[in-house]
Amino acid sequence: MLPSITVLWSFALVVAVLTVTPGLDTALVLRSAALGGRRRAWGVIAGIQTGTMAWGVLAAAGVSAILLASEIAYDVLRFVGAAYLVFIGGRMLWSAIRGTSSHAAEQPTAGTTDSFLGGWRQGTMTNLLNPKMGAFYVALLPQFIPAGAPQITWGIALAGVHVVLGAVWLTLLTVVAQRFRAWLSKRRVARTIDGLAGVAIVGFGARIALEGTSR
């Protein structure tokens, strides 16, 4: 049984709210688009969607449920993900403090390269190391997959809807940020962006680390 249009639309309405809610993905993409270079920004978007699709498939296959059912495995993922977020957020804060984000508009900021692969790697790791994504899919997907339906097929279809919505929204944010790139790359503005993005990402990492085992 293939997913119906009605089910896909219903799922789209649910994940659309999650997609447009400001969060880690928004902070990462806006910072990359404003200061990291065009190719890196597109790479980050592609990486985030890669992680989203991976979580959807893993949840449909039951792997995420097994992971979240194991307190030790969940805590390992939680602390690794939190450490990674604190690391990249800390680098942004350090860049803001040192004032190394003051480059010409066409150049990436210090500590980054305008590389699609580098952006993809960062977006993918940020998404895959976020246990909240696994918990979200484990809780949501069963509500939309009928009993007896092919789990993987439905998981790919539903995650695909999320990927499309996420890609469209983050692309819109990137286009807007790129349009104002000359202004955003000014020394004072760039340092402010690095500082705000760094605080937001470190905050996400700290929240994940301190949430305990409650899921």
CSV table of C-alpha atoms in Angstrom, one decimal:
chain,number,residue,atom,x,y,z
A,1,MET,CA,0.0,0.0,0.0
A,2,LEU,CA,1.5,3.3,-1.1
A,3,PRO,CA,1.0,6.5,1.0
A,4,SER,CA,-2.1,8.5,-0.1
A,5,ILE,CA,-2.1,12.1,-1.0
A,6,THR,CA,-4.4,12.8,2.0
A,7,VAL,CA,-1.9,11.3,4.4
A,8,LEU,CA,1.0,13.2,2.9
A,9,TRP,CA,-0.8,16.5,3.1
A,10,SER,CA,-1.8,15.8,6.7
A,11,PHE,CA,1.8,15.0,7.6
A,12,ALA,CA,3.0,18.1,5.6
A,13,LEU,CA,0.8,20.4,7.8
A,14,VAL,CA,2.3,18.9,11.0
A,15,VAL,CA,5.9,19.2,9.9
A,16,ALA,CA,5.4,22.6,8.3
A,17,VAL,CA,5.0,24.1,11.8
A,18,LEU,CA,8.2,22.4,12.9
A,19,THR,CA,10.0,23.6,9.8
A,20,VAL,CA,9.2,27.3,10.1
A,21,THR,CA,9.8,27.4,13.9
A,22,PRO,CA,13.2,29.1,14.5
A,23,GLY,CA,15.6,26.6,15.8
A,24,LEU,CA,19.1,25.0,15.3
A,25,ASP,CA,18.7,24.6,11.6
A,26,THR,CA,17.6,28.2,11.1
A,27,ALA,CA,20.5,29.5,13.1
A,28,LEU,CA,23.0,27.3,11.3
A,29,VAL,CA,21.8,28.1,7.8
A,30,LEU,CA,21.4,31.9,8.3
A,31,ARG,CA,24.9,32.1,9.7
A,32,SER,CA,26.3,30.1,6.9
A,33,ALA,CA,24.5,32.1,4.2
A,34,ALA,CA,25.4,35.4,5.7
A,35,LEU,CA,29.1,34.8,6.5
A,36,GLY,CA,30.2,31.4,5.3
A,37,GLY,CA,29.8,31.6,1.6
A,38,ARG,CA,27.1,30.6,-0.9
A,39,ARG,CA,28.4,27.1,-1.6
A,40,ARG,CA,28.7,26.3,2.1
A,41,ALA,CA,25.2,27.5,2.7
A,42,TRP,CA,23.7,25.2,0.1
A,43,GLY,CA,25.8,22.4,1.5
A,44,VAL,CA,24.4,23.0,5.0
A,45,ILE,CA,20.9,22.8,3.6
A,46,ALA,CA,21.6,19.6,1.7
A,47,GLY,CA,23.2,18.1,4.8
A,48,ILE,CA,20.3,18.9,7.1
A,49,GLN,CA,17.9,17.3,4.6
A,50,THR,CA,20.2,14.2,4.4
A,51,GLY,CA,20.0,13.9,8.1
A,52,THR,CA,16.2,14.3,8.1
A,53,MET,CA,15.8,11.6,5.5
A,54,ALA,CA,18.1,9.3,7.4
A,55,TRP,CA,16.1,9.8,10.6
A,56,GLY,CA,12.9,9.1,8.8
A,57,VAL,CA,14.2,5.8,7.3
A,58,LEU,CA,15.7,4.7,10.7
A,59,ALA,CA,12.5,5.5,12.5
A,60,ALA,CA,10.4,3.6,9.9
A,61,ALA,CA,12.8,0.6,10.2
A,62,GLY,CA,12.6,0.7,14.0
A,63,VAL,CA,16.2,1.5,14.6
A,64,SER,CA,15.5,4.8,16.2
A,65,ALA,CA,13.0,3.2,18.5
A,66,ILE,CA,15.6,0.7,19.7
A,67,LEU,CA,18.1,3.5,20.2
A,68,LEU,CA,15.7,5.6,22.2
A,69,ALA,CA,14.6,2.6,24.2
A,70,SER,CA,18.2,2.1,25.4
A,71,GLU,CA,19.2,4.6,28.1
A,72,ILE,CA,22.9,4.1,27.5
A,73,ALA,CA,22.7,4.5,23.7
A,74,TYR,CA,20.5,7.5,24.0
A,75,ASP,CA,22.8,9.2,26.5
A,76,VAL,CA,25.9,8.5,24.3
A,77,LEU,CA,24.1,10.1,21.3
A,78,ARG,CA,22.9,13.0,23.5
A,79,PHE,CA,26.3,13.8,24.9
A,80,VAL,CA,28.2,13.4,21.6
A,81,GLY,CA,25.6,15.6,19.9
A,82,ALA,CA,25.7,18.2,22.7
A,83,ALA,CA,29.5,18.3,22.6
A,84,TYR,CA,29.5,18.8,18.8
A,85,LEU,CA,27.0,21.7,19.1
A,86,VAL,CA,28.9,23.4,21.9
A,87,PHE,CA,32.1,23.0,19.8
A,88,ILE,CA,30.8,24.7,16.7
A,89,GLY,CA,28.8,27.3,18.7
A,90,GLY,CA,31.9,28.0,20.7
A,91,ARG,CA,34.0,28.6,17.6
A,92,MET,CA,31.4,31.2,16.5
A,93,LEU,CA,31.5,32.9,19.8
A,94,TRP,CA,35.3,32.9,19.7
A,95,SER,CA,35.2,34.4,16.2
A,96,ALA,CA,32.8,37.1,17.5
A,97,ILE,CA,35.0,37.9,20.4
A,98,ARG,CA,38.2,38.1,18.4
A,99,GLY,CA,36.4,40.0,15.6
A,100,THR,CA,37.7,37.7,12.9
A,101,SER,CA,34.4,37.8,11.0
A,102,SER,CA,35.3,41.0,9.2
A,103,HIS,CA,36.0,40.0,5.6
A,104,ALA,CA,34.9,41.2,2.3
A,105,ALA,CA,31.4,40.2,1.3
A,106,GLU,CA,32.6,37.6,-1.2
A,107,GLN,CA,34.8,35.9,1.3
A,108,PRO,CA,33.9,33.3,4.0
A,109,THR,CA,34.6,34.1,7.6
A,110,ALA,CA,37.6,32.9,9.5
A,111,GLY,CA,37.5,29.2,10.4
A,112,THR,CA,35.2,28.4,7.5
A,113,THR,CA,35.7,27.7,3.8
A,114,ASP,CA,33.2,28.3,1.1
A,115,SER,CA,32.9,24.5,0.4
A,116,PHE,CA,29.7,22.6,-0.4
A,117,LEU,CA,31.1,19.4,1.1
A,118,GLY,CA,32.1,21.2,4.3
A,119,GLY,CA,28.7,22.6,4.7
A,120,TRP,CA,27.0,19.3,3.9
A,121,ARG,CA,29.2,17.6,6.5
A,122,GLN,CA,28.3,20.1,9.1
A,123,GLY,CA,24.5,20.0,8.3
A,124,THR,CA,24.4,16.2,8.3
A,125,MET,CA,26.3,15.8,11.5
A,126,THR,CA,24.3,18.5,13.3
A,127,ASN,CA,21.0,16.7,12.3
A,128,LEU,CA,22.1,13.1,12.9
A,129,LEU,CA,23.6,13.9,16.3
A,130,ASN,CA,20.4,15.6,17.5
A,131,PRO,CA,18.4,12.9,19.4
A,132,LYS,CA,15.4,15.2,19.4
A,133,MET,CA,15.0,14.4,15.7
A,134,GLY,CA,15.0,10.7,16.4
A,135,ALA,CA,12.4,11.1,19.2
A,136,PHE,CA,10.3,13.3,16.9
A,137,TYR,CA,10.1,10.7,14.2
A,138,VAL,CA,9.6,7.8,16.5
A,139,ALA,CA,6.6,9.6,18.1
A,140,LEU,CA,5.2,11.0,14.8
A,141,LEU,CA,5.6,8.4,12.1
A,142,PRO,CA,3.5,5.6,13.6
A,143,GLN,CA,0.5,8.1,13.6
A,144,PHE,CA,0.7,8.2,9.8
A,145,ILE,CA,1.7,4.7,8.9
A,146,PRO,CA,-1.2,2.2,8.8
A,147,ALA,CA,-0.8,-1.3,10.3
A,148,GLY,CA,0.6,-3.7,7.8
A,149,ALA,CA,1.9,-1.0,5.4
A,150,PRO,CA,5.5,-1.2,4.1
A,151,GLN,CA,7.3,0.7,6.8
A,152,ILE,CA,10.4,1.7,4.7
A,153,THR,CA,8.3,2.9,1.8
A,154,TRP,CA,6.1,5.0,4.0
A,155,GLY,CA,9.1,6.3,6.0
A,156,ILE,CA,10.9,7.5,2.9
A,157,ALA,CA,7.7,9.1,1.5
A,158,LEU,CA,6.9,11.0,4.7
A,159,ALA,CA,10.5,12.0,5.4
A,160,GLY,CA,10.6,13.1,1.7
A,161,VAL,CA,7.7,15.6,2.5
A,162,HIS,CA,9.7,17.0,5.4
A,163,VAL,CA,12.8,17.2,3.3
A,164,VAL,CA,11.0,19.2,0.5
A,165,LEU,CA,9.4,21.6,3.0
A,166,GLY,CA,12.7,22.1,4.9
A,167,ALA,CA,14.6,22.6,1.7
A,168,VAL,CA,12.2,25.2,0.4
A,169,TRP,CA,12.1,27.1,3.7
A,170,LEU,CA,15.8,27.1,4.2
A,171,THR,CA,16.5,28.1,0.6
A,172,LEU,CA,14.2,31.1,1.1
A,173,LEU,CA,16.1,32.1,4.2
A,174,THR,CA,19.4,31.7,2.3
A,175,VAL,CA,18.3,33.8,-0.7
A,176,VAL,CA,17.2,36.6,1.7
A,177,ALA,CA,20.5,36.4,3.6
A,178,GLN,CA,22.5,36.4,0.4
A,179,ARG,CA,20.7,39.4,-0.9
A,180,PHE,CA,21.8,41.4,2.2
A,181,ARG,CA,25.3,39.8,2.3
A,182,ALA,CA,27.3,43.0,1.7
A,183,TRP,CA,25.7,44.6,4.8
A,184,LEU,CA,25.7,41.4,6.9
A,185,SER,CA,29.5,41.0,6.2
A,186,LYS,CA,30.3,44.3,7.8
A,187,ARG,CA,32.6,43.9,10.8
A,188,ARG,CA,30.1,44.9,13.5
A,189,VAL,CA,27.2,43.1,12.0
A,190,ALA,CA,29.2,40.0,11.3
A,191,ARG,CA,30.4,39.8,14.9
A,192,THR,CA,26.8,40.2,16.1
A,193,ILE,CA,25.7,37.4,13.8
A,194,ASP,CA,28.5,35.1,15.0
A,195,GLY,CA,27.7,36.0,18.6
A,196,LEU,CA,23.9,35.4,18.3
A,197,ALA,CA,24.3,32.2,16.3
A,198,GLY,CA,27.0,31.0,18.7
A,199,VAL,CA,24.9,31.6,21.8
A,200,ALA,CA,21.9,29.9,20.1
A,201,ILE,CA,23.8,26.8,19.1
A,202,VAL,CA,25.7,26.5,22.4
A,203,GLY,CA,22.3,26.9,24.1
A,204,PHE,CA,20.8,24.0,22.0
A,205,GLY,CA,23.8,21.9,22.9
A,206,ALA,CA,23.5,22.7,26.6
A,207,ARG,CA,19.8,22.0,26.6
A,208,ILE,CA,20.3,18.5,25.0
A,209,ALA,CA,23.1,17.7,27.5
A,210,LEU,CA,21.1,18.8,30.5
A,211,GLU,CA,17.7,17.3,29.6
A,212,GLY,CA,18.5,14.1,31.4
A,213,THR,CA,16.9,10.8,30.3
A,214,SER,CA,13.4,12.1,30.1
A,215,ARG,CA,12.0,11.6,26.6
